[in-house]
Short mmCIF file of C-alpha atoms and ligand atoms in Angstrom, two decimals:
data_model
loop_
_atom_site.label_atom_id
_atom_site.label_comp_id
_atom_site.label_asym_id
_atom_site.label_seq_id
_atom_site.Cartn_x
_atom_site.Cartn_y
_atom_site.Cartn_z
CA MET A 30 24.92 -7.07 16.45
CA PHE A 31 22.24 -9.95 15.48
CA LYS A 32 20.70 -8.66 11.94
CA SER A 33 17.02 -9.27 10.64
CA LYS A 34 16.79 -10.97 7.55
CA MET A 35 14.58 -8.27 6.20
CA GLN A 36 17.42 -5.50 7.24
CA GLN A 37 20.43 -7.71 5.39
CA LYS A 38 18.32 -7.13 2.50
CA LYS A 39 18.69 -11.08 1.85
CA LEU A 40 16.75 -11.94 -1.71
CA PRO A 41 14.59 -15.49 -2.09
CA PHE A 42 16.18 -16.36 -5.11
CA THR A 43 20.05 -16.71 -6.82
CA LYS A 44 21.53 -14.90 -10.22
CA ALA A 45 21.03 -18.51 -11.08
CA LYS A 46 17.44 -18.60 -10.74
CA ILE A 47 16.87 -15.13 -11.93
CA LEU A 48 18.25 -16.11 -15.19
CA ASP A 49 16.60 -18.92 -15.83
CA ILE A 50 13.80 -16.99 -15.55
CA ILE A 51 14.75 -14.26 -17.71
CA LYS A 52 14.81 -17.34 -20.55
CA LYS A 53 10.83 -17.24 -20.16
CA TYR A 54 9.91 -14.11 -19.21
CA PRO A 55 11.88 -11.04 -19.83
CA THR A 56 13.49 -8.04 -17.37
CA PRO A 57 12.11 -5.87 -16.40
CA PHE A 58 9.74 -7.68 -14.08
CA HIS A 59 8.26 -7.41 -10.38
CA ILE A 60 8.54 -10.42 -8.32
CA TYR A 61 7.23 -11.22 -5.23
CA ASP A 62 7.92 -13.97 -2.64
CA GLU A 63 4.69 -16.00 -1.97
CA LYS A 64 6.27 -17.87 1.18
CA ALA A 65 7.61 -14.95 2.77
CA ILE A 66 3.94 -12.99 1.99
CA ARG A 67 1.98 -15.86 3.74
CA GLN A 68 4.53 -15.72 6.36
CA ASN A 69 4.14 -12.22 7.27
CA ALA A 70 0.87 -12.39 6.89
CA ARG A 71 0.33 -15.10 9.99
CA ASN A 72 2.74 -13.04 11.71
CA PHE A 73 0.79 -10.15 11.21
CA LEU A 74 -2.95 -11.89 12.07
CA LYS A 75 -1.50 -13.66 15.19
CA SER A 76 0.31 -10.56 17.21
CA PHE A 77 -2.74 -8.06 16.22
CA GLY A 78 -5.07 -11.11 16.57
CA MET A 79 -4.96 -10.40 20.68
CA LEU A 80 -7.28 -7.27 19.81
CA GLU A 81 -10.64 -7.35 20.11
CA GLY A 82 -12.45 -8.31 16.85
CA PHE A 83 -9.48 -7.47 15.32
CA ARG A 84 -9.51 -7.73 11.52
CA GLN A 85 -7.08 -6.05 8.45
CA PHE A 86 -8.50 -5.19 5.34
CA PHE A 87 -5.04 -4.70 2.86
CA ALA A 88 -5.20 -1.75 1.22
CA VAL A 89 -5.73 -2.79 -2.65
CA LYS A 90 -4.22 0.34 -4.25
CA ALA A 91 -1.09 -0.76 -2.43
CA ASN A 92 -0.82 -4.25 -4.86
CA PRO A 93 -3.96 -4.40 -7.22
CA ASN A 94 -2.80 -7.79 -8.12
CA PRO A 95 -6.11 -10.33 -8.01
CA TYR A 96 -3.41 -13.25 -7.06
CA LEU A 97 -1.48 -12.13 -4.27
CA ILE A 98 -5.05 -10.48 -3.15
CA LYS A 99 -6.24 -13.95 -3.10
CA ILE A 100 -3.29 -15.13 -0.97
CA LEU A 101 -3.83 -12.86 1.59
CA LYS A 102 -7.59 -13.63 1.37
CA GLN A 103 -6.46 -17.34 2.10
CA GLU A 104 -4.83 -15.80 5.35
CA GLY A 105 -7.83 -14.22 6.67
CA MET A 106 -7.14 -10.83 4.78
CA GLY A 107 -10.12 -7.93 4.16
CA VAL A 108 -10.07 -5.69 1.62
CA ASP A 109 -10.01 -1.78 1.54
CA CYS A 110 -11.03 -0.56 -1.93
CA SER A 111 -11.39 3.10 -2.95
CA SER A 112 -12.69 3.11 -6.79
CA LEU A 113 -14.94 0.93 -9.07
CA PRO A 114 -11.93 -1.47 -10.36
CA GLU A 115 -10.46 -2.41 -6.63
CA LEU A 116 -14.49 -3.30 -5.80
CA GLU A 117 -14.66 -4.85 -9.30
CA ILE A 118 -11.77 -6.98 -7.80
CA ALA A 119 -12.74 -7.84 -4.44
CA GLU A 120 -15.98 -8.76 -6.44
CA ARG A 121 -14.23 -11.06 -8.62
CA LEU A 122 -12.31 -12.99 -5.73
CA GLU A 123 -15.85 -13.47 -3.83
CA PHE A 124 -15.20 -11.22 -0.89
CA LYS A 125 -18.49 -10.56 1.31
CA GLY A 126 -19.55 -7.46 1.67
CA LYS A 127 -18.04 -7.38 5.57
CA ASP A 128 -14.87 -8.49 4.43
CA ILE A 129 -14.84 -4.91 2.03
CA MET A 130 -13.90 -1.92 3.56
CA PHE A 131 -14.64 1.01 0.91
CA SER A 132 -12.55 4.13 2.26
CA SER A 133 -12.88 6.78 -0.70
CA ASN A 134 -12.40 10.13 -1.42
CA ASP A 135 -14.56 12.26 -3.51
CA THR A 136 -16.12 9.74 -4.07
CA PRO A 137 -18.42 9.32 -7.59
CA ALA A 138 -22.10 7.93 -7.28
CA GLU A 139 -21.19 5.12 -9.01
CA GLU A 140 -18.82 4.16 -6.56
CA PHE A 141 -21.16 4.41 -4.03
CA VAL A 142 -24.01 2.13 -5.31
CA LYS A 143 -21.02 -0.36 -6.40
CA ALA A 144 -20.24 -0.46 -2.99
CA ARG A 145 -24.18 -0.93 -1.94
CA LYS A 146 -24.43 -3.60 -3.85
CA LEU A 147 -21.51 -5.33 -2.55
CA GLY A 148 -22.31 -5.13 0.89
CA ALA A 149 -19.43 -3.31 1.32
CA VAL A 150 -18.30 -1.28 4.91
CA ILE A 151 -18.90 2.60 3.79
CA ASN A 152 -16.46 4.86 5.31
CA LEU A 153 -17.44 8.11 4.07
CA ASP A 154 -15.03 11.45 3.80
CA ASP A 155 -17.25 14.05 4.71
CA THR A 156 -20.86 15.25 6.53
CA SER A 157 -22.02 16.00 3.31
CA HIS A 158 -21.41 12.74 1.45
CA ILE A 159 -24.30 11.54 3.88
CA ASP A 160 -26.99 13.11 1.21
CA PHE A 161 -25.18 12.47 -1.19
CA LEU A 162 -24.91 8.99 -0.37
CA GLU A 163 -28.23 8.64 0.33
CA LYS A 164 -29.32 10.27 -2.81
CA ALA A 165 -27.04 7.69 -4.75
CA ALA A 166 -27.81 4.59 -3.25
CA GLY A 167 -29.57 4.87 0.23
CA ILE A 168 -27.90 5.16 3.65
CA PRO A 169 -27.13 1.71 4.84
CA ASP A 170 -27.47 0.34 8.47
CA LEU A 171 -24.01 0.77 8.85
CA ILE A 172 -21.78 3.75 8.41
CA CYS A 173 -17.98 4.75 9.37
CA PHE A 174 -16.50 8.27 9.29
CA ARG A 175 -12.93 9.37 8.60
CA TYR A 176 -11.65 11.60 11.03
CA ASN A 177 -8.92 14.31 10.31
CA PRO A 178 -7.16 15.48 13.24
CA GLY A 179 -5.68 18.19 12.17
CA PRO A 180 -3.43 20.16 13.84
CA ALA A 181 -3.94 18.48 16.70
CA ARG A 182 -1.55 15.80 15.03
CA LYS A 183 1.97 15.64 12.90
CA GLY A 184 2.27 13.89 9.71
CA ASN A 185 5.49 13.11 7.71
CA GLU A 186 6.38 14.11 4.24
CA ILE A 187 5.02 10.84 2.11
CA ILE A 188 0.86 12.10 3.42
CA GLY A 189 2.07 15.60 5.25
CA LYS A 190 0.72 17.20 7.72
CA PRO A 191 -3.34 16.45 8.54
CA GLU A 192 -3.91 19.91 8.75
CA GLU A 193 -3.26 20.07 5.15
CA ALA A 194 -4.72 16.84 4.08
CA LYS A 195 -7.40 16.47 1.80
CA TYR A 196 -9.04 13.55 3.91
CA GLY A 197 -11.94 12.70 6.37
CA LEU A 198 -13.69 14.99 9.05
CA THR A 199 -12.93 17.92 11.50
CA ARG A 200 -13.21 16.69 14.85
CA LYS A 201 -16.72 19.00 15.33
CA GLN A 202 -18.20 17.65 12.34
CA MET A 203 -17.67 14.28 13.14
CA ILE A 204 -19.81 14.89 16.23
CA GLU A 205 -22.33 16.45 13.75
CA SER A 206 -22.27 13.50 11.23
CA TYR A 207 -22.84 10.95 13.76
CA LYS A 208 -26.26 12.58 14.77
CA ILE A 209 -27.27 13.44 11.23
CA ALA A 210 -26.71 9.31 9.91
CA LYS A 211 -28.29 8.63 13.40
CA ASN A 212 -31.66 11.21 12.22
CA LYS A 213 -31.32 8.99 8.91
CA ARG A 214 -31.32 4.96 8.71
CA ALA A 215 -28.12 4.74 10.14
CA ARG A 216 -28.32 1.81 13.02
CA ARG A 217 -24.79 0.96 13.19
CA PHE A 218 -21.40 2.97 13.09
CA GLY A 219 -17.60 2.25 13.11
CA MET A 220 -15.07 5.29 12.90
CA HIS A 221 -12.02 5.78 11.06
CA THR A 222 -8.56 7.45 10.72
CA MET A 223 -5.43 7.05 8.02
CA ILE A 224 -3.11 10.36 9.05
CA ILE A 225 0.71 8.94 8.14
CA SER A 226 2.16 7.06 5.90
CA ASN A 227 5.45 4.84 5.74
CA GLU A 228 6.12 5.67 9.39
CA ILE A 229 8.22 2.81 11.48
CA ASN A 230 7.50 5.03 15.12
CA GLU A 231 5.42 2.21 17.18
CA GLY A 232 4.62 5.04 19.27
CA TYR A 233 2.63 6.84 16.41
CA PHE A 234 0.83 4.11 16.31
CA ILE A 235 -0.45 3.61 19.56
CA GLU A 236 -0.89 7.48 19.77
CA THR A 237 -3.22 7.11 16.76
CA ALA A 238 -5.14 4.57 18.81
CA ARG A 239 -5.51 6.51 21.94
CA MET A 240 -6.84 9.42 19.97
CA MET A 241 -9.13 7.23 18.32
CA PHE A 242 -10.75 5.74 21.74
CA GLU A 243 -10.72 8.98 22.66
CA LEU A 244 -13.06 10.17 19.83
CA ALA A 245 -14.87 6.80 20.15
CA VAL A 246 -15.89 7.90 24.14
CA GLU A 247 -16.64 11.81 23.03
CA VAL A 248 -19.14 10.94 20.00
CA TYR A 249 -20.67 8.56 22.57
CA ASN A 250 -21.00 11.04 25.26
CA LYS A 251 -22.00 13.70 22.91
CA THR A 252 -24.35 12.10 20.51
CA GLY A 253 -25.05 8.42 22.13
CA VAL A 254 -23.58 6.66 19.27
CA LYS A 255 -21.39 3.67 20.41
CA VAL A 256 -19.29 2.88 17.31
CA GLU A 257 -18.61 -1.04 16.70
CA PHE A 258 -15.69 -0.59 15.13
CA VAL A 259 -12.45 1.38 14.73
CA ASN A 260 -10.19 1.39 12.41
CA LEU A 261 -6.86 2.59 12.68
CA GLY A 262 -5.71 2.70 8.83
CA GLY A 263 -2.64 1.64 7.43
CA GLY A 264 0.54 3.51 6.70
CA ILE A 265 2.99 0.91 8.82
CA GLY A 266 6.00 1.42 7.32
CA ILE A 267 8.77 -0.78 5.91
CA PRO A 268 12.49 -0.19 6.82
CA TYR A 269 13.60 0.24 2.92
CA ARG A 270 17.34 1.08 3.90
CA PRO A 271 19.48 -1.42 5.86
CA GLU A 272 20.35 0.32 8.75
CA GLN A 273 16.26 0.71 9.50
CA GLU A 274 14.77 -1.64 12.55
CA PRO A 275 11.46 -3.08 10.66
CA MET A 276 8.77 -2.31 13.25
CA SER A 277 7.42 -4.47 15.74
CA TYR A 278 3.22 -5.95 15.42
CA GLU A 279 3.57 -7.85 18.85
CA ARG A 280 4.81 -4.28 20.66
CA VAL A 281 2.32 -2.38 18.62
CA ALA A 282 -0.40 -4.45 19.43
CA ARG A 283 0.27 -4.55 22.95
CA GLY A 284 0.93 -0.62 22.91
CA VAL A 285 -2.88 -0.46 21.29
CA LYS A 286 -4.17 -3.69 23.94
CA LYS A 287 -2.88 -0.62 26.95
CA ALA A 288 -4.82 2.34 25.14
CA TYR A 289 -8.15 -0.12 24.49
CA ASP A 290 -7.96 -0.78 28.08
CA GLU A 291 -7.00 2.38 29.78
CA ILE A 292 -9.71 4.17 27.78
CA ILE A 293 -12.62 1.93 26.04
CA VAL A 294 -13.02 -0.96 29.11
CA LYS A 295 -12.43 1.94 31.76
CA ASN A 296 -15.43 4.02 29.81
CA LYS A 297 -17.29 0.54 29.63
CA LEU A 298 -17.71 1.30 25.92
CA ASN A 299 -16.54 -2.41 25.11
CA PRO A 300 -16.35 -4.53 23.29
CA ILE A 301 -15.44 -2.33 20.27
CA LYS A 302 -13.65 -4.19 17.53
CA ILE A 303 -10.06 -2.91 15.94
CA PHE A 304 -9.88 -2.65 12.99
CA THR A 305 -6.66 -1.76 10.42
CA GLU A 306 -6.12 -1.59 6.45
CA CYS A 307 -2.38 -1.46 5.86
CA GLY A 308 -0.55 -2.35 2.84
CA ARG A 309 2.98 -1.61 2.57
CA VAL A 310 4.17 -3.56 5.52
CA ILE A 311 2.01 -6.35 4.14
CA THR A 312 3.22 -6.93 0.87
CA GLY A 313 6.47 -3.81 0.14
CA PRO A 314 9.40 -5.71 0.78
CA TYR A 315 8.59 -8.96 -0.55
CA GLY A 316 8.42 -7.64 -4.19
CA TYR A 317 11.61 -7.11 -6.06
CA LEU A 318 12.23 -5.68 -9.45
CA ILE A 319 14.26 -7.19 -11.75
CA THR A 320 16.04 -5.07 -14.04
CA ARG A 321 19.02 -5.61 -16.47
CA VAL A 322 21.91 -2.99 -17.31
CA ARG A 323 21.62 -1.54 -20.69
CA HIS A 324 24.10 1.28 -20.83
CA ILE A 325 27.10 2.56 -18.39
CA LYS A 326 27.97 6.18 -19.47
CA HIS A 327 30.84 7.93 -17.71
CA ILE A 328 29.82 12.12 -17.95
CA TYR A 329 30.31 14.79 -15.19
CA ARG A 330 28.82 11.75 -12.98
CA ASP A 331 29.10 7.35 -13.51
CA TYR A 332 25.18 6.59 -14.72
CA VAL A 333 23.98 2.85 -15.05
CA GLY A 334 21.24 2.83 -17.34
CA THR A 335 18.01 -0.20 -17.08
CA ASP A 336 15.66 -1.68 -18.93
CA ALA A 337 13.40 -0.54 -16.15
CA SER A 338 12.01 3.18 -15.80
CA MET A 339 10.29 5.22 -13.41
CA ALA A 340 6.74 4.11 -15.38
CA ASN A 341 7.90 0.62 -13.02
CA LEU A 342 8.82 2.42 -9.87
CA MET A 343 8.00 5.39 -9.52
CA ARG A 344 8.50 6.29 -5.17
CA PRO A 345 12.55 7.70 -5.79
CA GLY A 346 11.30 9.60 -8.67
CA MET A 347 8.12 11.15 -6.91
CA TYR A 348 9.61 11.10 -3.07
CA GLY A 349 12.88 10.69 -3.67
CA ALA A 350 12.67 7.32 -1.51
CA TYR A 351 14.76 4.64 -0.92
CA HIS A 352 14.99 1.23 -2.63
CA HIS A 353 17.95 -1.46 -1.89
CA VAL A 354 19.47 -2.27 -5.46
CA THR A 355 21.61 -5.75 -5.28
CA VAL A 356 24.03 -6.17 -8.28
CA LEU A 357 23.16 -9.81 -8.53
CA GLY A 358 26.19 -12.03 -8.52
CA LYS A 359 28.45 -9.07 -7.13
CA GLU A 360 26.11 -9.21 -3.26
CA ASN A 361 29.66 -9.83 -1.93
CA ALA A 362 32.08 -7.64 -3.90
CA PRO A 363 33.05 -4.53 -2.67
CA LYS A 364 31.12 -1.68 -3.09
CA ASN A 365 34.01 0.98 -4.46
CA HIS A 366 32.12 2.67 -7.11
CA VAL A 367 29.55 5.60 -6.77
CA TYR A 368 26.75 5.34 -9.60
CA ASP A 369 23.05 7.08 -10.54
CA VAL A 370 21.07 3.98 -11.60
CA THR A 371 18.78 5.60 -14.24
CA GLY A 372 15.82 4.47 -16.13
CA SER A 373 15.16 5.67 -19.56
CA LEU A 374 12.26 8.18 -18.95
CA CYS A 375 13.12 11.92 -20.38
CA GLU A 376 12.86 13.01 -16.96
CA ASN A 377 15.77 13.68 -15.08
CA ASN A 378 14.11 12.35 -11.55
CA ASP A 379 13.89 8.36 -13.29
CA LYS A 380 16.97 7.62 -11.26
CA PHE A 381 15.93 4.38 -9.40
CA ALA A 382 19.52 5.26 -6.87
CA ILE A 383 20.94 8.67 -6.55
CA GLN A 384 24.89 8.47 -5.94
CA ARG A 385 25.05 4.73 -4.79
CA LYS A 386 28.13 3.03 -3.62
CA LEU A 387 27.86 -0.03 -5.12
CA PRO A 388 30.69 -3.10 -6.56
CA GLU A 389 31.87 -1.78 -10.46
CA ILE A 390 28.47 -2.52 -12.56
CA GLU A 391 29.10 -4.20 -16.41
CA ARG A 392 26.77 -3.50 -19.10
CA GLY A 393 24.45 -6.72 -19.00
CA ASP A 394 24.40 -7.08 -14.96
CA ILE A 395 20.58 -7.60 -13.42
CA LEU A 396 20.18 -5.12 -10.45
CA THR A 397 17.34 -6.90 -7.95
CA ILE A 398 15.54 -3.34 -6.80
CA HIS A 399 14.53 -4.28 -3.26
CA ASP A 400 11.16 -3.47 -1.83
CA THR A 401 8.68 -3.31 -4.58
CA GLY A 402 5.96 -4.93 -3.44
CA ALA A 403 3.46 -2.45 -2.38
CA HIS A 404 3.31 0.94 -4.20
CA GLY A 405 5.47 -0.50 -6.83
CA HIS A 406 4.04 -1.83 -10.43
CA ALA A 407 0.66 -0.26 -8.97
CA MET A 408 1.80 3.20 -9.29
CA GLY A 409 2.63 2.45 -12.90
CA PHE A 410 1.85 4.72 -15.83
CA ASN A 411 2.61 5.11 -19.15
CA TYR A 412 4.29 8.54 -19.66
CA ASN A 413 6.98 8.24 -22.17
CA GLY A 414 5.32 5.88 -23.86
CA LYS A 415 6.75 3.57 -21.71
CA LEU A 416 4.83 -0.13 -21.06
CA ARG A 417 4.56 -1.60 -17.41
CA SER A 418 6.24 -4.47 -16.71
CA ALA A 419 5.37 -8.25 -16.22
CA GLU A 420 4.64 -9.85 -12.47
CA LEU A 421 5.59 -13.13 -11.62
CA LEU A 422 5.00 -15.11 -8.40
CA LEU A 423 7.70 -16.98 -6.80
CA ARG A 424 5.17 -19.70 -5.61
CA SER A 425 6.10 -21.41 -2.00
CA ASP A 426 7.46 -24.95 -4.25
CA GLY A 427 9.88 -22.55 -5.86
CA SER A 428 8.08 -22.34 -9.02
CA VAL A 429 7.34 -19.26 -10.92
CA LYS A 430 4.23 -18.27 -11.84
CA GLN A 431 3.43 -15.10 -14.42
CA ILE A 432 0.38 -13.73 -12.56
CA ARG A 433 0.21 -10.39 -15.03
CA ARG A 434 2.07 -10.04 -18.53
CA ALA A 435 3.80 -7.28 -19.86
CA GLU A 436 1.84 -4.84 -21.55
CA THR A 437 2.61 -4.21 -25.07
CA MET A 438 2.26 -1.39 -27.81
CA LYS A 439 -0.85 -2.76 -28.86
CA ASP A 440 -2.40 -2.15 -25.18
CA TYR A 441 -0.58 1.68 -25.57
CA PHE A 442 -2.54 2.30 -28.64
CA ALA A 443 -5.69 0.89 -27.71
CA THR A 444 -7.60 3.74 -26.73
CA LEU A 445 -6.87 5.50 -30.27
CA ASP A 446 -8.20 4.84 -33.28
CA PHE A 447 -5.85 5.62 -36.35
CA ARG A 448 -8.35 5.15 -38.89
CA GLY A 449 -10.14 8.61 -38.08
CA LEU A 450 -7.59 10.15 -39.38
CA GLU A 451 -8.29 9.14 -42.61
CA GLY A 452 -9.51 12.30 -44.08
CA PHE A 453 -8.67 14.38 -40.63
CA ASP A 454 -7.50 18.01 -42.48
C1 PLP B 8 -3.01 3.99 1.12
C2 PLP B 8 -4.05 3.40 1.85
C3 PLP B 8 -4.10 2.71 3.23
C4 PLP B 8 -2.87 2.16 2.82
O1 PLP B 8 -1.34 2.80 3.07
P1 PLP B 8 -0.26 1.73 3.61
O2 PLP B 8 0.50 2.76 3.74
O3 PLP B 8 0.23 0.68 2.12
O4 PLP B 8 -0.67 0.64 4.60
C5 PLP B 8 -4.94 2.84 3.71
N1 PLP B 8 -6.46 3.13 4.05
C6 PLP B 8 -6.72 4.00 2.97
C7 PLP B 8 -7.74 4.97 3.63
C8 PLP B 8 -5.22 4.37 2.21
O5 PLP B 8 -5.50 5.73 1.46
#
């Protein structure tokens, strides 16, 4: 049976290359594959390009490294921001207003002020935010609302059920909010949703598009507001497990197009532009966490202790998520051992793999933990005095560039003033 490169979990580097890199940049680190990121971005934009006015806004939270975002900008993506530092990244990379979506929740006033200053498209998470925004920064010409379908749709274990999710407005509130915004100064409108995360079921996205197109018709019929774009959010999943299939952008795009023709065109509401704000599927499969085996211990189970931890990759500990592990140089060795692969945090959920079949591992072996290009380094934290690792970029020409240095103890203590302890009794 044909297996795609992704499913074979092939690496874009050899053990020799990594050994060479480690001489300069010690483990652990995340390394990203520029060539693959560019190829995937082109494929994504080409496939969805069949949709009316299509734009993709990269969800900065998935990987806020400005070097990667610059690559995506060159490929033609905008950005989706949800905090002040994320807006700052957009500003420093000179994204134009219309290239920035601001989809936040529980938003502080200063973020609305900044988003307005940059001319970003503001996506509101509640009816009450209309007044809040008006007082903080004024009502922009273009305004967008985020829809939460509640019990009308099923979610999944990462994002939860829509009716239990804190995001967005109910259907009734959506209608009401367009009326209110219209009575204020807004003249242009958009509509947004984000109800799923890491979903590889293609039908789910098409169903979401259908739901949004139907809502666009209802909003028009009830308020006279014609939205100019529908943002379908992010949430396209990736095959973390080798037996999973990647989603076909092509097939999803065709399904969305069909729904658009059947609902939007039929109701003569076209053109309405279609946006996405994917993060995971854009960079996720093209990042790798490289870590060295520090200790092996045999107690009730066999443990492989690495020099990385949950501070570098939280997904396994947080969601029980699967990340594929390759022992460099032992790609073809029989997987006849069973290990828990751990980090050094004093938390027993600091495990990258649990009861995983792997080749025999020795101290000093180098492990590659796959699919860390999104929601990997980005979720890092300092609990237990752990420091975040460096990020490297494997450039299209084969060279390696450090795109973020590793944190040091000095960074860890930067918010403390030890001098204050003198005379503090
Ligand atoms: C997290 C998030 C995204 C990106 O989700 P992915 O699963 O990484 O595609 C997009 N939009 C919003 C509002 C988000 O919160």
